[in-house]
Every structure is written in C-alpha cells, then in structure tokens.
XYZ file of C-alpha atoms in Angstrom:
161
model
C -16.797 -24.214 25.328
C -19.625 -22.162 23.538
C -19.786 -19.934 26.359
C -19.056 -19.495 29.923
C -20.681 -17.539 33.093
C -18.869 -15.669 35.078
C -19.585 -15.375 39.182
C -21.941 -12.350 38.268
C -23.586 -14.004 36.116
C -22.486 -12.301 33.291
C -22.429 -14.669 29.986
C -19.355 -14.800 27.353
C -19.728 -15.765 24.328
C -16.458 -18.147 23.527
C -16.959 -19.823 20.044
C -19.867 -20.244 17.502
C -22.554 -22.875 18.797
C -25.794 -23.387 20.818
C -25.355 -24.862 24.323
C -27.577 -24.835 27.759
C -26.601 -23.230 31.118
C -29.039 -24.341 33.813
C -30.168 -21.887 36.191
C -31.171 -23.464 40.345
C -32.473 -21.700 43.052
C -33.598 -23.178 46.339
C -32.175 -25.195 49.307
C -34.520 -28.057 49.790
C -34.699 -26.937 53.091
C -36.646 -23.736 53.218
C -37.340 -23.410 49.535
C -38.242 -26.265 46.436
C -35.085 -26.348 44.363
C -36.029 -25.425 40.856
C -33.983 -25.379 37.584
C -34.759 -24.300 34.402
C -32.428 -24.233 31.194
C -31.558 -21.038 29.093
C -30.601 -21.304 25.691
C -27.514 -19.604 24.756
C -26.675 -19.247 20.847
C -23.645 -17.554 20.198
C -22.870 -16.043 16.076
C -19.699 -14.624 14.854
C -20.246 -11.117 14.068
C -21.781 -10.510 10.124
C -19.902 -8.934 7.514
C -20.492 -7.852 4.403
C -18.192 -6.749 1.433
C -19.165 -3.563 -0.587
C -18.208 -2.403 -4.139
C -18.894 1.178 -5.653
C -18.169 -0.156 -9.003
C -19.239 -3.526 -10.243
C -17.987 -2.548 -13.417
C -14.573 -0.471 -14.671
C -13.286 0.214 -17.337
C -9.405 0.999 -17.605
C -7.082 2.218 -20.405
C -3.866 -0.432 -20.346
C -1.407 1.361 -18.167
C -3.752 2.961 -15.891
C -4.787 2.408 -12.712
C -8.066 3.093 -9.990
C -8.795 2.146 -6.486
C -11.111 -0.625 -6.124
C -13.648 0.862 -4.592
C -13.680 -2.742 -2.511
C -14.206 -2.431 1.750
C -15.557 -4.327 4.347
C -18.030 -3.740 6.974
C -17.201 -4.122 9.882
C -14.004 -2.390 8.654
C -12.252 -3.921 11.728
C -12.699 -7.164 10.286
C -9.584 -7.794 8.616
C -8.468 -7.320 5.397
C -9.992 -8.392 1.763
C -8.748 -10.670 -0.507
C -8.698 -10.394 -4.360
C -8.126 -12.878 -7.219
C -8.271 -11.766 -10.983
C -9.067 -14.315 -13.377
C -7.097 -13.069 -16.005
C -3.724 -11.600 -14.584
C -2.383 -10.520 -17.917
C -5.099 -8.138 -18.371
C -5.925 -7.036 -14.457
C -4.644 -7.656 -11.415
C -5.082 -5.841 -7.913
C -2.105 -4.698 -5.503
C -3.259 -3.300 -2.104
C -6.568 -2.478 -3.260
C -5.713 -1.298 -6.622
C -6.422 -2.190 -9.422
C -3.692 -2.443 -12.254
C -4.788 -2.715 -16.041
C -2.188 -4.433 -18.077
C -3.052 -4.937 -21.445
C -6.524 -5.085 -23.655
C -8.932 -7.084 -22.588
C -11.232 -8.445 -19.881
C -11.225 -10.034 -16.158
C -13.133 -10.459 -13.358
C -11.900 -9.279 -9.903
C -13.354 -11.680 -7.062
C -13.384 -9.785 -3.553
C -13.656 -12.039 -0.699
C -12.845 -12.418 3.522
C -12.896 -15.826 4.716
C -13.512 -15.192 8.185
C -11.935 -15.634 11.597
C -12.983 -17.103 14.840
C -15.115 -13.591 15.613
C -16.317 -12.524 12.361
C -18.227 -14.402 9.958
C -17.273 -14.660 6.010
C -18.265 -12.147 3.593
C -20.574 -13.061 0.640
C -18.136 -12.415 -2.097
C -18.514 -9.869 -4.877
C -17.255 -9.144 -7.799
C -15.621 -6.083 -9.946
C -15.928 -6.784 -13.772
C -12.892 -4.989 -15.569
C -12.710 -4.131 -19.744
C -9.076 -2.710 -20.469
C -8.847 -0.939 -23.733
C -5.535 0.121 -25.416
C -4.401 3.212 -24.288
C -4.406 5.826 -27.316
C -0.891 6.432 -29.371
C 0.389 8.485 -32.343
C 3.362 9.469 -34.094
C 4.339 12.626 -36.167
C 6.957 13.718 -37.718
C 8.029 16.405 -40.041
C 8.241 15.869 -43.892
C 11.946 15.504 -45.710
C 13.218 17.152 -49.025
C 16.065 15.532 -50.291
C 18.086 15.624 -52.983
C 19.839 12.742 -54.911
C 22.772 11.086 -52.453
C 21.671 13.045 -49.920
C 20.062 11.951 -45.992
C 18.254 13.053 -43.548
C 17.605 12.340 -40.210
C 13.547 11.360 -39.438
C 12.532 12.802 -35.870
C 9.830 10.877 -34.518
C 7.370 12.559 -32.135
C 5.754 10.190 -29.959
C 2.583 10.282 -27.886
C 2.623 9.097 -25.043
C 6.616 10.340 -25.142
C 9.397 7.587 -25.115
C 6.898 4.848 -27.196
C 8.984 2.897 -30.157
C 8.832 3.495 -33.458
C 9.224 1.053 -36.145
C-alpha cells in the first residue's frame, strides 16, 4: 500500500507512490451520494550530502576529518570509496594519506525505504611526501682507527642508509 486512512481520517504515508482514496458522502435516501477522488503522492524524505572541502591536501602520514555529513543527519550513515587506496583511504570519516600521490574520495548514501539517496560528492585528495632530514656530526680519525656515525633523524626513528 502507498498509503492508508485511518478512522479519523488521518492519511499515512506507507511507501513511495501515487495512489487514489475516494471520498463519499450521502445516503441515497435523504442526500445524493457523491464521490470524488483525492490524489495522494507520497516521497521519501530528500537528502543531501555536504563537503567543506572539495579539495585536501595531506602530507603522507597525516590525517583530517572529512569534512563529509548528511542532511537530514538522522538519515543514516555515509559511505566512502577512494579510488586509489594506496594513496588515500577513509576510516570512520577520516581521511588517511598513505603515500604521494592523488585520489578521489566518492561520498555517497544509497537510501532507505524513508529517505531518498543523496547526490554523491566528491573530496579530491593530493598527498605529498612528508618532509625528512638527517644530520650528523663530522669524524676525525686517524689511520686504523673508527668511529661510531650518530645519525639524527627527523621525523625521529626514520632509517638511514
């Protein structure tokens, strides 16, 4: 059913569609029976998705909130795909740069039996390396001698070849 009436009168919308409820009044006895039809269209409730950022940029490593929700926020929950995984990828609404490079987030909610589906957008996301360096001190030796070189990375911990 697209919709129902209650004994009041009172119409519920039940699922998306157009349908006809016929009104009568009258007994044929004192009064002409007379009908006429009422239109009833029922809609799932809109939605739309919003973005603050279409576009981030990330350092590999680092991480922002999407900036991603949906109105009506009661909704449901959005869904995100990344096309390129290795570079970006999004985790409960944030989003994770991996390594150098670029990908485009697609935000989307398919819907429900109350609420409509959400245009989709999209978040366009350029991760750049993430800045290192190394120091260390310089070594005087003498002949059949060593010495130890002490690396100083930045960011601490990084590998040094």
């Amino acid at each position: 059913a697209i919709a129902t009436v209650d004994e009041n009168g009172t119409v519920i919308g039940v699922s998306e569609g157009e349908t006809k409820i016929t009104l009568t009044v009258g007994d044929n006895i004192t009064y002409a029976i007379y009908s006429v039809n009422v239109t009833v269209t029922v809609s799932k409730i809109p939605t739309a998705i919003n973005v603050n950022q279409a576009t981030v940029s990330l350092e590999a490593g680092k991480n922002i909130t999407s900036g991603a929700s949906l109105t009506p926020p009661e909704a449901g929950g959005l869904t995100y795909v990344s096309s390129n995984t290795t570079v970006a990828y999004v985790e409960n609404g944030i989003i994770f740069a991996n390594r150098s490079g670029n990908a485009v987030i697609t935000v989307s909610f398919a819907g429900d039996g109350t609420y409509a589906a959400a245009q989709n957008r999209t978040i366009d996301v350029s991760v750049d390396l993430a800045p290192a360096s190394v120091s260390a001190s310089d070594i005087t030796l003498n002949v059949n001698s060593t010495a130890t070189i002490n690396p100083v990375t930045d960011p601490a911990g990084l590998e040094v070849e």
